[in-house]
Coordinates of C-alpha atoms in Angstrom, one line a residue:
X957 CA -15.7 30.8 61.6
X958 CA -12.0 30.8 61.2
X959 CA -10.1 34.0 60.6
X960 CA -6.4 34.6 60.0
X961 CA -4.8 36.2 63.0
X962 CA -3.7 39.2 61.0
X963 CA -7.4 40.0 60.3
X964 CA -8.5 39.8 64.0
X965 CA -8.9 43.6 64.3
X966 CA -11.3 43.7 61.4
X967 CA -15.1 43.7 61.8
X968 CA -16.5 40.2 61.7
X969 CA -19.0 40.4 58.9
X970 CA -21.2 37.4 58.1
X971 CA -20.6 36.1 54.6
X972 CA -24.2 36.4 53.6
X973 CA -24.0 40.2 53.8
X974 CA -21.6 40.3 50.8
X975 CA -21.3 38.1 47.8
X976 CA -19.0 39.2 45.0
X977 CA -19.2 38.2 41.4
X978 CA -15.5 39.1 41.1
X979 CA -12.9 36.6 42.2
X980 CA -9.3 37.5 42.8
X981 CA -6.6 35.3 41.4
X982 CA -3.8 36.8 43.3
X983 CA -2.9 34.8 46.4
X984 CA 0.1 34.9 48.7
X985 CA 1.2 31.3 49.0
X986 CA 3.1 30.8 52.3
X987 CA 3.3 28.5 55.2
X988 CA 2.1 31.3 57.5
X989 CA -1.4 31.3 55.9
X990 CA -1.3 35.0 55.2
X991 CA -4.4 36.7 54.0
X992 CA -4.6 36.7 50.2
X993 CA -3.5 39.9 48.6
X994 CA -6.1 42.6 48.2
X995 CA -8.8 40.8 50.3
X996 CA -10.7 42.4 53.1
X997 CA -14.1 40.8 54.0
X998 CA -14.7 37.3 55.3
X999 CA -16.8 35.0 53.2
X1000 CA -16.2 31.6 54.8
X1001 CA -14.8 28.5 53.0
X1002 CA -14.3 28.6 49.3
X1003 CA -14.6 26.0 46.6
X1004 CA -11.2 24.4 46.2
X1005 CA -9.5 25.3 42.9
X1006 CA -6.1 24.4 41.5
X1007 CA -5.0 28.0 41.9
X1008 CA -5.7 27.8 45.7
X1009 CA -3.5 24.8 46.3
X1010 CA -1.6 25.2 49.5
X1011 CA -4.1 27.8 50.9
X1012 CA -6.4 26.8 53.7
X1013 CA -10.2 27.0 53.5
X1014 CA -10.2 30.4 55.3
X1015 CA -10.3 33.3 52.9
X1016 CA -11.8 36.7 52.5
X1017 CA -13.5 38.3 49.5
X1018 CA -12.2 41.4 47.8
X1019 CA -14.2 44.4 47.0
X1020 CA -14.7 44.7 43.2
X1021 CA -11.6 46.0 41.6
X1022 CA -13.5 48.4 39.3
X1023 CA -15.1 50.1 42.3
X1024 CA -13.4 52.5 44.8
X1025 CA -16.4 52.3 47.1
X1026 CA -15.6 50.6 50.4
X1027 CA -18.2 48.2 51.7
X1028 CA -20.4 49.6 54.5
X1029 CA -18.8 53.0 54.2
X1030 CA -20.9 56.2 53.8
X1031 CA -20.2 56.1 50.1
X1032 CA -21.6 52.5 50.0
X1033 CA -24.8 53.5 51.7
X1034 CA -25.1 56.6 49.5
X1035 CA -24.8 54.4 46.4
X1036 CA -27.5 52.1 47.8
X1037 CA -29.7 55.2 48.4
X1038 CA -29.3 56.4 44.8
X1039 CA -30.1 52.9 43.6
X1040 CA -33.2 52.9 45.7
X1041 CA -34.3 56.2 44.2
X1042 CA -34.0 54.9 40.7
X1043 CA -35.6 51.6 41.3
X1044 CA -38.7 52.8 43.1
X1045 CA -39.4 56.2 41.6
X1046 CA -39.1 55.2 38.0
X1047 CA -41.0 51.9 38.3
X1048 CA -43.9 53.3 40.2
X1049 CA -44.3 56.2 37.8
X1050 CA -44.2 53.7 34.9
X1051 CA -47.2 51.8 36.3
X1052 CA -49.2 54.9 37.1
X1053 CA -52.1 53.7 34.7
X1054 CA -52.4 50.4 36.6
X1055 CA -52.3 52.2 39.9
X1056 CA -54.9 54.6 38.7
X1057 CA -57.4 51.8 37.7
X1058 CA -56.6 49.9 40.9
X1059 CA -57.3 52.9 43.2
X1060 CA -60.6 53.6 41.4
X1061 CA -61.7 50.0 41.6
X1062 CA -61.1 50.1 45.3
X1063 CA -62.9 53.4 45.8
X1064 CA -65.9 53.0 43.4
X1065 CA -66.4 49.3 42.6
X1066 CA -69.9 50.0 41.3
X1067 CA -68.5 52.1 38.5
X1068 CA -65.1 50.4 38.0
X1069 CA -66.3 46.7 38.0
X1070 CA -63.2 45.2 36.3
X1071 CA -59.8 45.9 35.0
X1072 CA -60.9 46.1 31.4
X1073 CA -63.9 48.3 32.0
X1074 CA -61.9 50.5 34.3
X1075 CA -59.4 51.3 31.6
X1076 CA -62.3 51.8 29.1
X1077 CA -64.1 54.3 31.4
X1078 CA -60.9 56.2 32.1
X1079 CA -60.0 56.4 28.4
X1080 CA -63.6 57.6 27.6
X1081 CA -63.8 60.2 30.3
X1082 CA -60.2 61.5 30.6
X1083 CA -58.4 60.4 27.4
X1084 CA -54.9 59.0 27.2
X1085 CA -53.4 61.8 29.3
X1086 CA -55.8 60.8 32.1
X1087 CA -53.9 57.5 32.6
X1088 CA -50.9 59.4 34.0
X1089 CA -52.8 61.6 36.4
X1090 CA -50.9 61.7 39.6
X1091 CA -47.5 60.9 38.1
X1092 CA -45.7 63.7 39.8
X1093 CA -46.6 62.8 43.5
X1094 CA -45.9 59.1 42.5
X1095 CA -42.5 59.9 41.1
X1096 CA -41.4 62.1 44.0
X1097 CA -43.1 60.1 46.8
X1098 CA -41.7 56.7 45.8
X1099 CA -38.3 58.1 45.0
X1100 CA -38.1 59.4 48.6
X1101 CA -39.4 56.1 49.8
X1102 CA -37.0 54.1 47.7
X1103 CA -34.1 56.1 49.0
X1104 CA -34.9 55.4 52.6
X1105 CA -36.1 51.8 52.0
X1106 CA -32.9 50.5 50.3
X1107 CA -30.4 52.8 51.9
X1108 CA -31.6 52.1 55.5
X1109 CA -32.1 48.4 54.7
X1110 CA -28.5 48.0 53.9
X1111 CA -27.6 49.9 57.0
X1112 CA -29.9 48.1 59.4
X1113 CA -28.9 44.7 57.9
X1114 CA -25.3 45.4 58.8
X1115 CA -26.2 47.0 62.1
X1116 CA -28.3 44.1 63.4
X1117 CA -25.7 41.6 62.1
X1118 CA -23.0 43.3 64.2
X1119 CA -25.3 43.2 67.3
X1120 CA -26.0 39.5 66.8
X1121 CA -22.5 38.5 66.1
X1122 CA -21.3 36.4 63.1
X1123 CA -22.6 33.1 64.5
X1124 CA -26.2 34.2 65.3
X1125 CA -26.4 36.5 62.3
X1126 CA -25.6 33.6 59.9
X1127 CA -27.9 31.2 61.8
X1128 CA -30.8 33.6 62.0
X1129 CA -30.2 35.5 58.7
X1130 CA -33.9 35.6 57.8
X1131 CA -34.7 37.4 61.1
X1132 CA -32.0 39.9 60.2
X1133 CA -33.6 40.5 56.8
X1134 CA -37.0 41.0 58.5
X1135 CA -35.8 43.3 61.2
X1136 CA -33.7 45.4 58.8
X1137 CA -36.4 45.8 56.2
X1138 CA -39.1 46.6 58.8
X1139 CA -36.9 49.3 60.4
X1140 CA -36.1 50.8 57.0
X1141 CA -39.8 50.9 56.0
X1142 CA -40.9 52.8 59.1
X1143 CA -38.6 55.6 58.0
X1144 CA -39.5 55.3 54.3
X1145 CA -43.2 55.7 54.9
X1146 CA -42.8 58.9 56.7
X1147 CA -41.2 60.3 53.5
X1148 CA -43.9 58.7 51.3
X1149 CA -47.1 59.5 53.2
X1150 CA -47.8 63.1 52.2
X1151 CA -47.2 62.3 48.5
X1152 CA -49.4 59.2 48.7
X1153 CA -52.3 61.2 50.3
X1154 CA -52.2 63.8 47.5
X1155 CA -51.8 61.1 44.8
X1156 CA -54.9 59.2 45.9
X1157 CA -57.0 62.3 46.1
X1158 CA -55.9 63.5 42.6
X1159 CA -56.5 60.1 41.1
X1160 CA -59.9 59.3 42.6
X1161 CA -61.7 62.6 42.9
X1162 CA -62.2 64.2 39.4
X1163 CA -61.7 67.9 39.5
X1164 CA -59.9 68.0 42.8
X1165 CA -56.6 69.0 41.2
X1166 CA -54.5 68.5 38.1
X1167 CA -51.5 67.2 39.9
X1168 CA -49.0 67.8 42.7
X1169 CA -48.4 71.5 42.3
X1170 CA -52.0 72.5 42.9
X1171 CA -53.1 69.4 44.7
X1172 CA -50.6 69.7 47.6
X1173 CA -51.7 73.2 48.8
X1174 CA -55.4 72.4 48.1
X1175 CA -55.1 69.3 50.3
X1176 CA -53.5 71.3 53.1
X1177 CA -56.1 74.0 53.0
X1178 CA -58.9 71.3 53.2
X1179 CA -57.5 69.1 56.0
X1180 CA -54.4 70.9 57.4
X1181 CA -50.8 69.7 57.3
X1182 CA -51.5 66.9 59.7
X1183 CA -54.1 65.6 57.3
X1184 CA -51.2 64.5 55.0
X1185 CA -50.4 61.9 57.6
X1186 CA -53.9 60.7 58.3
X1187 CA -53.1 57.5 56.5
X1188 CA -49.7 56.8 58.1
X1189 CA -50.8 54.0 60.3
X1190 CA -52.6 52.0 57.5
X1191 CA -49.6 52.9 55.2
X1192 CA -47.3 51.3 57.8
X1193 CA -49.8 48.4 57.9
X1194 CA -49.5 48.0 54.1
X1195 CA -45.9 48.8 53.5
X1196 CA -44.1 47.2 56.5
X1197 CA -45.4 43.6 55.9
X1198 CA -44.9 44.2 52.2
X1199 CA -41.3 45.3 52.6
X1200 CA -40.5 42.5 55.1
X1201 CA -41.8 40.0 52.6
X1202 CA -40.1 41.8 49.7
X1203 CA -36.6 41.7 51.2
X1204 CA -36.6 38.5 53.1
X1205 CA -38.2 36.4 50.4
X1206 CA -36.0 37.9 47.7
X1207 CA -32.9 37.2 49.6
X1208 CA -33.9 33.6 50.3
X1209 CA -35.3 33.0 46.8
X1210 CA -32.1 34.3 45.1
X1211 CA -30.0 32.1 47.4
X1212 CA -32.2 29.1 46.6
X1213 CA -31.9 29.8 42.8
X1214 CA -28.1 29.8 43.0
X1215 CA -28.1 26.8 45.2
X1216 CA -30.5 24.5 43.4
X1217 CA -31.2 25.9 39.9
X1218 CA -27.9 27.3 38.6
X1219 CA -25.2 24.8 37.7
X1220 CA -22.4 27.3 38.4
X1221 CA -21.6 29.3 41.5
X1222 CA -22.7 32.9 41.6
X1223 CA -19.1 34.2 41.3
X1224 CA -18.9 32.3 38.0
X1225 CA -22.1 33.7 36.6
X1226 CA -22.1 36.6 34.2
X1227 CA -23.4 39.9 35.4
X1228 CA -26.4 39.6 33.0
X1229 CA -27.2 36.2 34.5
X1230 CA -27.1 37.7 38.0
X1231 CA -29.3 40.5 37.0
X1232 CA -31.8 38.1 35.4
X1233 CA -31.9 36.1 38.7
X1234 CA -32.4 39.4 40.6
X1235 CA -35.5 40.2 38.4
X1236 CA -36.9 36.6 38.7
X1237 CA -36.4 36.6 42.5
X1238 CA -38.0 40.0 42.8
X1239 CA -41.0 39.1 40.7
X1240 CA -41.7 36.0 42.8
X1241 CA -41.3 38.0 46.0
X1242 CA -43.6 40.6 44.7
X1243 CA -46.5 38.2 44.2
X1244 CA -46.3 37.3 47.9
X1245 CA -46.0 40.9 48.8
X1246 CA -49.2 41.8 47.0
X1247 CA -51.2 39.2 48.8
X1248 CA -49.9 40.1 52.3
X1249 CA -50.3 43.8 52.0
X1250 CA -53.5 44.1 50.0
X1251 CA -56.0 44.6 52.8
X1252 CA -54.0 47.6 54.1
X1253 CA -53.7 48.9 50.6
X1254 CA -57.5 49.1 50.3
X1255 CA -57.6 50.9 53.6
X1256 CA -55.1 53.5 52.5
X1257 CA -57.1 54.2 49.3
X1258 CA -60.4 54.4 51.3
X1259 CA -59.1 56.7 54.0
X1260 CA -57.3 59.1 51.7
X1261 CA -60.3 59.4 49.4
X1262 CA -63.0 60.3 52.0
X1263 CA -62.6 63.2 54.4
X1264 CA -63.2 62.1 58.0
X1265 CA -63.4 58.4 57.1
X1266 CA -62.2 55.8 59.7
X1267 CA -61.0 52.2 59.5
X1268 CA -64.4 51.1 60.9
X1269 CA -66.1 52.9 58.0
X1270 CA -63.9 51.0 55.5
X1271 CA -64.6 47.6 57.1
X1272 CA -68.4 48.3 57.2
X1273 CA -68.5 49.4 53.5
X1274 CA -66.0 47.0 51.9
X1275 CA -66.3 44.0 54.3
X1276 CA -63.4 41.8 55.3
X1277 CA -63.6 39.8 52.0
X1278 CA -63.6 43.0 50.0
X1279 CA -60.6 44.3 51.9
X1280 CA -58.7 41.2 51.1
X1281 CA -59.7 40.7 47.4
X1282 CA -61.0 43.9 45.8
X1283 CA -58.5 44.9 43.1
X1284 CA -56.1 42.0 44.1
X1285 CA -55.5 40.4 40.6
X1286 CA -54.5 43.7 39.2
X1287 CA -52.3 44.5 42.2
X1288 CA -50.6 41.1 41.9
X1289 CA -49.6 41.9 38.3
X1290 CA -48.6 45.4 39.2
X1291 CA -46.6 44.6 42.3
X1292 CA -45.0 41.5 40.9
X1293 CA -43.7 43.5 37.9
X1294 CA -42.8 46.4 40.1
X1295 CA -40.8 44.3 42.6
X1296 CA -39.0 42.4 39.9
X1297 CA -38.1 45.6 38.0
X1298 CA -37.0 47.3 41.3
X1299 CA -34.6 44.6 42.2
X1300 CA -33.3 44.5 38.6
X1301 CA -32.7 48.2 38.5
X1302 CA -31.2 48.3 42.0
X1303 CA -28.7 45.6 41.3
X1304 CA -28.0 47.0 37.8
X1305 CA -27.0 50.3 39.5
X1306 CA -24.8 48.4 42.0
X1307 CA -23.1 46.6 39.2
X1308 CA -22.7 49.9 37.3
X1309 CA -20.8 51.4 40.3
X1310 CA -18.7 48.2 40.8
X1311 CA -20.6 46.7 43.7
X1312 CA -21.8 43.1 43.8
X1313 CA -25.5 42.1 43.3
X1314 CA -27.7 41.5 46.3
X1315 CA -28.2 38.0 47.7
X1316 CA -27.0 34.6 46.8
X1317 CA -24.0 34.4 49.2
X1318 CA -23.6 31.5 51.5
X1319 CA -23.3 32.3 55.2
X1320 CA -20.0 32.0 56.8
X1321 CA -19.6 29.1 59.2
X1322 CA -19.9 29.9 62.9
X1323 CA -16.8 30.7 64.8
X1324 CA -15.8 28.0 67.2

């Protein structure tokens, strides 16, 4: 990767970490190959254009002009954290009815035999309001999880890229995505687990509690504070593979869409086009996420519903096939929609604050 000598003191940031939809037209045209005015971060070779005549293939990409947020600064990670809160908390709360039916199908398949019958039974027994039982722990829990998931993913992606160096970070970018998302999810699940435990109990045990305010203290009285983390290991087993698939496949799918399906480069696409691609890439990634993480999702529901239950009890009762398939079609619909919407909301917030959308950038060439 070639860098102008005047930028040698700057951090070598692989180009795939930052792809801007905003292109500067102000260049300094000189024989000394000075860095173009207003540019900071390296992106590798650019497409030659008439306005770049006389400038070598080495250039760096500017931060969006409408944003005062410096990339990889505390303000940048704070913005990503807020985007994560909005994307995860709101979307999970919106699909509470689907989640409610899914959890009950996993816990009591004899009563809730299908998606349609499950909705019918809940409507008959609990009415319309019953479809949103557990919305408060869902909103708060997944808001906390989203804050950690997206904020720490951006942090760890940059951190591991710095450790690897620009050449290996660009060469093994998928490993960077996997490692960064796994590290972020370990932290995110610690924030989510207590809310998930209360949510499942409220949704699957009629009469246990009305919601979070009375369900939280009742759960603690019944099983102690540590009982809130009884499902942390299966939660990690569900969420870590899910998140690794979610982030790595999204990044690669979006890059492939820009490379093979869109006739114009990303920086020439409108913001609405970029957000549409973010949603499409997120939905496709979500389908894969649902399949990979579904057995652990069944375990989480089983363990949080039955006091003193173990993983062995779940396997004996549900069977391996049941663990992998029970409630899967509904979860594919739910998770695909969730993941697509999450990436759409997350990138929409980034655009709102003047940051570029996620993914779609070509890695910078290796430095020789």
